[in-house]
mmCIF file of C-alpha atoms in Angstrom:
data_model
loop_
_atom_site.group_PDB
_atom_site.id
_atom_site.type_symbol
_atom_site.label_atom_id
_atom_site.label_comp_id
_atom_site.label_asym_id
_atom_site.label_seq_id
_atom_site.Cartn_x
_atom_site.Cartn_y
_atom_site.Cartn_z
ATOM 1 C CA UNK A 1 -7.658 7.118 -8.915
ATOM 2 C CA UNK A 2 -9.603 10.237 -9.176
ATOM 3 C CA UNK A 3 -8.366 13.728 -8.116
ATOM 4 C CA UNK A 4 -9.487 14.992 -4.938
ATOM 5 C CA UNK A 5 -12.979 16.597 -5.139
ATOM 6 C CA UNK A 6 -13.111 20.111 -4.156
ATOM 7 C CA UNK A 7 -12.708 20.957 -0.906
ATOM 8 C CA UNK A 8 -16.038 21.881 1.184
ATOM 9 C CA UNK A 9 -16.027 24.423 4.020
ATOM 10 C CA UNK A 10 -17.563 21.513 5.958
ATOM 11 C CA UNK A 11 -15.053 18.935 4.980
ATOM 12 C CA UNK A 12 -12.479 17.845 7.593
ATOM 13 C CA UNK A 13 -8.920 18.997 6.407
ATOM 14 C CA UNK A 14 -6.195 16.543 4.955
ATOM 15 C CA UNK A 15 -3.167 15.723 7.137
ATOM 16 C CA UNK A 16 0.086 14.961 5.914
ATOM 17 C CA UNK A 17 3.017 12.834 6.847
ATOM 18 C CA UNK A 18 6.396 12.587 5.592
ATOM 19 C CA UNK A 19 8.606 9.566 5.543
ATOM 20 C CA UNK A 20 9.039 8.016 8.372
ATOM 21 C CA UNK A 21 12.495 6.316 7.884
ATOM 22 C CA UNK A 22 12.687 4.061 11.003
ATOM 23 C CA UNK A 23 9.416 2.548 10.368
ATOM 24 C CA UNK A 24 9.907 2.124 6.700
ATOM 25 C CA UNK A 25 13.135 0.095 7.325
ATOM 26 C CA UNK A 26 11.239 -1.857 9.729
ATOM 27 C CA UNK A 27 8.055 -2.457 7.415
ATOM 28 C CA UNK A 28 10.956 -3.804 4.739
ATOM 29 C CA UNK A 29 12.623 -6.357 7.396
ATOM 30 C CA UNK A 30 10.792 -9.404 5.641
ATOM 31 C CA UNK A 31 12.077 -8.322 2.092
ATOM 32 C CA UNK A 32 15.187 -9.740 0.890
ATOM 33 C CA UNK A 33 17.726 -6.808 0.509
ATOM 34 C CA UNK A 34 17.260 -6.989 -3.417
ATOM 35 C CA UNK A 35 13.601 -6.962 -3.419
ATOM 36 C CA UNK A 36 13.330 -3.482 -0.879
ATOM 37 C CA UNK A 37 11.791 -1.428 -3.713
ATOM 38 C CA UNK A 38 9.915 1.479 -1.800
ATOM 39 C CA UNK A 39 12.436 4.157 -1.180
ATOM 40 C CA UNK A 40 9.889 6.615 0.206
ATOM 41 C CA UNK A 41 5.915 7.571 1.225
ATOM 42 C CA UNK A 42 4.153 10.236 2.326
ATOM 43 C CA UNK A 43 0.818 9.483 3.992
ATOM 44 C CA UNK A 44 -2.330 11.614 3.786
ATOM 45 C CA UNK A 45 -5.315 11.005 5.711
ATOM 46 C CA UNK A 46 -8.689 12.702 6.473
ATOM 47 C CA UNK A 47 -12.170 11.409 7.877
ATOM 48 C CA UNK A 48 -11.099 8.108 8.481
ATOM 49 C CA UNK A 49 -9.265 6.934 5.416
ATOM 50 C CA UNK A 50 -5.505 7.149 4.371
ATOM 51 C CA UNK A 51 -3.233 6.893 1.151
ATOM 52 C CA UNK A 52 0.148 6.872 0.350
ATOM 53 C CA UNK A 53 2.237 8.798 -2.486
ATOM 54 C CA UNK A 54 5.382 6.548 -2.723
ATOM 55 C CA UNK A 55 8.897 6.719 -4.574
ATOM 56 C CA UNK A 56 10.365 3.231 -6.113
ATOM 57 C CA UNK A 57 13.241 1.859 -7.518
ATOM 58 C CA UNK A 58 13.889 -1.498 -9.048
ATOM 59 C CA UNK A 59 17.470 -1.696 -9.973
ATOM 60 C CA UNK A 60 17.107 -5.227 -11.304
ATOM 61 C CA UNK A 61 14.299 -7.725 -11.447
ATOM 62 C CA UNK A 62 14.406 -10.399 -8.356
ATOM 63 C CA UNK A 63 13.004 -13.088 -10.270
ATOM 64 C CA UNK A 64 13.411 -12.633 -14.191
ATOM 65 C CA UNK A 65 16.075 -11.143 -17.065
ATOM 66 C CA UNK A 66 15.353 -7.559 -17.480
ATOM 67 C CA UNK A 67 12.148 -6.912 -19.489
ATOM 68 C CA UNK A 68 12.810 -2.928 -19.604
ATOM 69 C CA UNK A 69 9.493 -2.333 -18.036
ATOM 70 C CA UNK A 70 7.611 -2.834 -14.819
ATOM 71 C CA UNK A 71 5.777 -6.378 -15.012
ATOM 72 C CA UNK A 72 3.065 -7.910 -12.892
ATOM 73 C CA UNK A 73 4.984 -9.419 -10.175
ATOM 74 C CA UNK A 74 6.923 -6.298 -9.425
ATOM 75 C CA UNK A 75 3.566 -4.187 -9.535
ATOM 76 C CA UNK A 76 2.224 -6.676 -6.699
ATOM 77 C CA UNK A 77 5.590 -6.566 -4.900
ATOM 78 C CA UNK A 78 5.661 -2.656 -5.041
ATOM 79 C CA UNK A 79 1.822 -2.808 -3.922
ATOM 80 C CA UNK A 80 2.409 -4.725 -1.061
ATOM 81 C CA UNK A 81 5.115 -2.521 0.381
ATOM 82 C CA UNK A 82 3.237 0.611 -0.231
ATOM 83 C CA UNK A 83 0.171 -1.192 1.524
ATOM 84 C CA UNK A 84 2.062 -2.363 4.577
ATOM 85 C CA UNK A 85 4.065 1.016 4.972
ATOM 86 C CA UNK A 86 0.612 2.870 4.855
ATOM 87 C CA UNK A 87 -1.240 0.455 7.335
ATOM 88 C CA UNK A 88 1.580 0.514 9.888
ATOM 89 C CA UNK A 89 1.876 4.716 9.323
ATOM 90 C CA UNK A 90 -2.054 4.920 9.574
ATOM 91 C CA UNK A 91 -1.757 2.401 12.749
ATOM 92 C CA UNK A 92 1.303 4.656 14.441
ATOM 93 C CA UNK A 93 -1.095 7.748 13.985
ATOM 94 C CA UNK A 94 -4.443 6.669 14.457
ATOM 95 C CA UNK A 95 -5.430 7.334 11.045
ATOM 96 C CA UNK A 96 -7.710 4.534 9.496
ATOM 97 C CA UNK A 97 -11.178 3.369 10.373
ATOM 98 C CA UNK A 98 -11.238 0.002 11.509
ATOM 99 C CA UNK A 99 -7.568 -0.038 13.221
ATOM 100 C CA UNK A 100 -8.454 2.166 15.942
ATOM 101 C CA UNK A 101 -7.412 -0.336 18.841
ATOM 102 C CA UNK A 102 -4.315 -1.386 16.990
ATOM 103 C CA UNK A 103 -0.965 -0.775 18.431
ATOM 104 C CA UNK A 104 2.460 -1.318 16.103
ATOM 105 C CA UNK A 105 2.967 -4.412 18.035
ATOM 106 C CA UNK A 106 -0.261 -5.610 16.561
ATOM 107 C CA UNK A 107 0.855 -4.704 13.222
ATOM 108 C CA UNK A 108 4.323 -6.239 13.295
ATOM 109 C CA UNK A 109 2.247 -9.379 14.755
ATOM 110 C CA UNK A 110 -0.083 -9.221 11.754
ATOM 111 C CA UNK A 111 1.941 -8.048 8.950
ATOM 112 C CA UNK A 112 2.776 -11.499 7.096
ATOM 113 C CA UNK A 113 0.088 -14.060 8.435
ATOM 114 C CA UNK A 114 -2.967 -12.168 8.616
ATOM 115 C CA UNK A 115 -2.669 -9.482 6.173
ATOM 116 C CA UNK A 116 -4.411 -11.250 2.733
ATOM 117 C CA UNK A 117 -4.816 -9.839 -0.812
ATOM 118 C CA UNK A 118 -8.432 -11.491 -1.387
ATOM 119 C CA UNK A 119 -8.476 -9.679 -5.158
ATOM 120 C CA UNK A 120 -5.699 -7.914 -6.786
ATOM 121 C CA UNK A 121 -6.209 -6.502 -10.382
ATOM 122 C CA UNK A 122 -3.829 -4.341 -12.529
ATOM 123 C CA UNK A 123 -4.142 -2.373 -15.855
ATOM 124 C CA UNK A 124 -1.181 -1.803 -17.671
ATOM 125 C CA UNK A 125 -1.747 1.642 -19.802
ATOM 126 C CA UNK A 126 1.783 2.065 -20.979
ATOM 127 C CA UNK A 127 5.227 0.500 -20.086
ATOM 128 C CA UNK A 128 6.475 1.913 -16.351
ATOM 129 C CA UNK A 129 10.131 2.474 -16.016
ATOM 130 C CA UNK A 130 11.013 -0.457 -12.982
ATOM 131 C CA UNK A 131 14.246 1.995 -12.331
ATOM 132 C CA UNK A 132 12.365 5.043 -11.268
ATOM 133 C CA UNK A 133 8.438 5.499 -10.496
ATOM 134 C CA UNK A 134 6.104 6.917 -8.536
ATOM 135 C CA UNK A 135 2.969 5.145 -6.871
ATOM 136 C CA UNK A 136 -0.057 6.217 -5.143
ATOM 137 C CA UNK A 137 -2.345 4.082 -2.862
ATOM 138 C CA UNK A 138 -5.790 4.849 -1.170
ATOM 139 C CA UNK A 139 -8.007 3.152 0.960
ATOM 140 C CA UNK A 140 -11.603 3.660 -0.112
ATOM 141 C CA UNK A 141 -13.329 1.510 2.704
ATOM 142 C CA UNK A 142 -12.643 -0.373 5.528
ATOM 143 C CA UNK A 143 -15.309 -2.344 7.140
ATOM 144 C CA UNK A 144 -15.835 -5.019 9.835
ATOM 145 C CA UNK A 145 -17.201 -8.204 8.938
ATOM 146 C CA UNK A 146 -18.334 -11.675 10.637
ATOM 147 C CA UNK A 147 -20.263 -13.433 7.887
ATOM 148 C CA UNK A 148 -22.397 -16.167 9.300
ATOM 149 C CA UNK A 149 -21.062 -15.693 12.870
ATOM 150 C CA UNK A 150 -17.741 -16.885 12.074
ATOM 151 C CA UNK A 151 -14.221 -14.995 13.177
ATOM 152 C CA UNK A 152 -14.256 -11.349 12.424
ATOM 153 C CA UNK A 153 -11.943 -9.811 9.688
ATOM 154 C CA UNK A 154 -11.534 -6.223 8.305
ATOM 155 C CA UNK A 155 -12.477 -5.825 4.687
ATOM 156 C CA UNK A 156 -10.635 -2.991 2.592
ATOM 157 C CA UNK A 157 -11.025 -1.837 -0.543
ATOM 158 C CA UNK A 158 -7.955 0.097 -2.092
ATOM 159 C CA UNK A 159 -6.799 1.387 -5.665
ATOM 160 C CA UNK A 160 -3.320 2.166 -6.778
ATOM 161 C CA UNK A 161 -1.082 3.688 -9.602
ATOM 162 C CA UNK A 162 1.961 3.789 -10.845
ATOM 163 C CA UNK A 163 3.807 6.245 -13.171
ATOM 164 C CA UNK A 164 7.274 7.176 -14.397
ATOM 165 C CA UNK A 165 8.370 10.607 -15.931
ATOM 166 C CA UNK A 166 7.832 9.362 -19.359
ATOM 167 C CA UNK A 167 4.329 8.615 -19.456
ATOM 168 C CA UNK A 168 4.523 5.123 -18.256
ATOM 169 C CA UNK A 169 1.454 4.071 -16.484
ATOM 170 C CA UNK A 170 -0.280 1.358 -14.585
ATOM 171 C CA UNK A 171 -3.239 1.506 -12.273
ATOM 172 C CA UNK A 172 -5.484 -1.033 -10.346
ATOM 173 C CA UNK A 173 -7.330 -1.988 -7.445
ATOM 174 C CA UNK A 174 -6.988 -4.557 -4.657
ATOM 175 C CA UNK A 175 -9.445 -5.827 -1.780
ATOM 176 C CA UNK A 176 -7.605 -6.978 1.463
ATOM 177 C CA UNK A 177 -8.732 -9.093 4.182
ATOM 178 C CA UNK A 178 -7.367 -8.368 7.465
ATOM 179 C CA UNK A 179 -7.854 -11.648 9.490
ATOM 180 C CA UNK A 180 -7.578 -12.629 13.072
ATOM 181 C CA UNK A 181 -8.275 -9.075 14.286
ATOM 182 C CA UNK A 182 -8.373 -8.122 17.551
#
């Protein structure tokens, strides 16, 4: 992810939303108790796109002996939780282009069956401590598509980054497809 551009006088101001504990708890309902990694998330928005800065903790891996570092499976699970929260908060606050007509009830209905990761790539720069790390994610674009007259869907490009206090770093990109959209 790149640093924010210098603010121009005509650039819309960024809005910031602290963690909504009730919303976060509801977003994490589908996860097993020992797989709820997302601890907090501050959402920012402007110009129809949104992003999140999050805190994570993975006390122990949900599927493998301790590797001592964040691994690819945990990167994906943490991304899912960060993305679900970001979309839910964006829907609740009316922040994200393409989701203007969605309600939270729409989000809950679509959360598991209709939000697909179409492409996911991560780059491990330095090992990240899974016990305590931060993550950032942002939507770069959201477009409505209906290829060949098929059912419309929302296509979203996102980027993410994880880091810890010891210089650990992982980053990547994910393409999302929101199918069966209203």
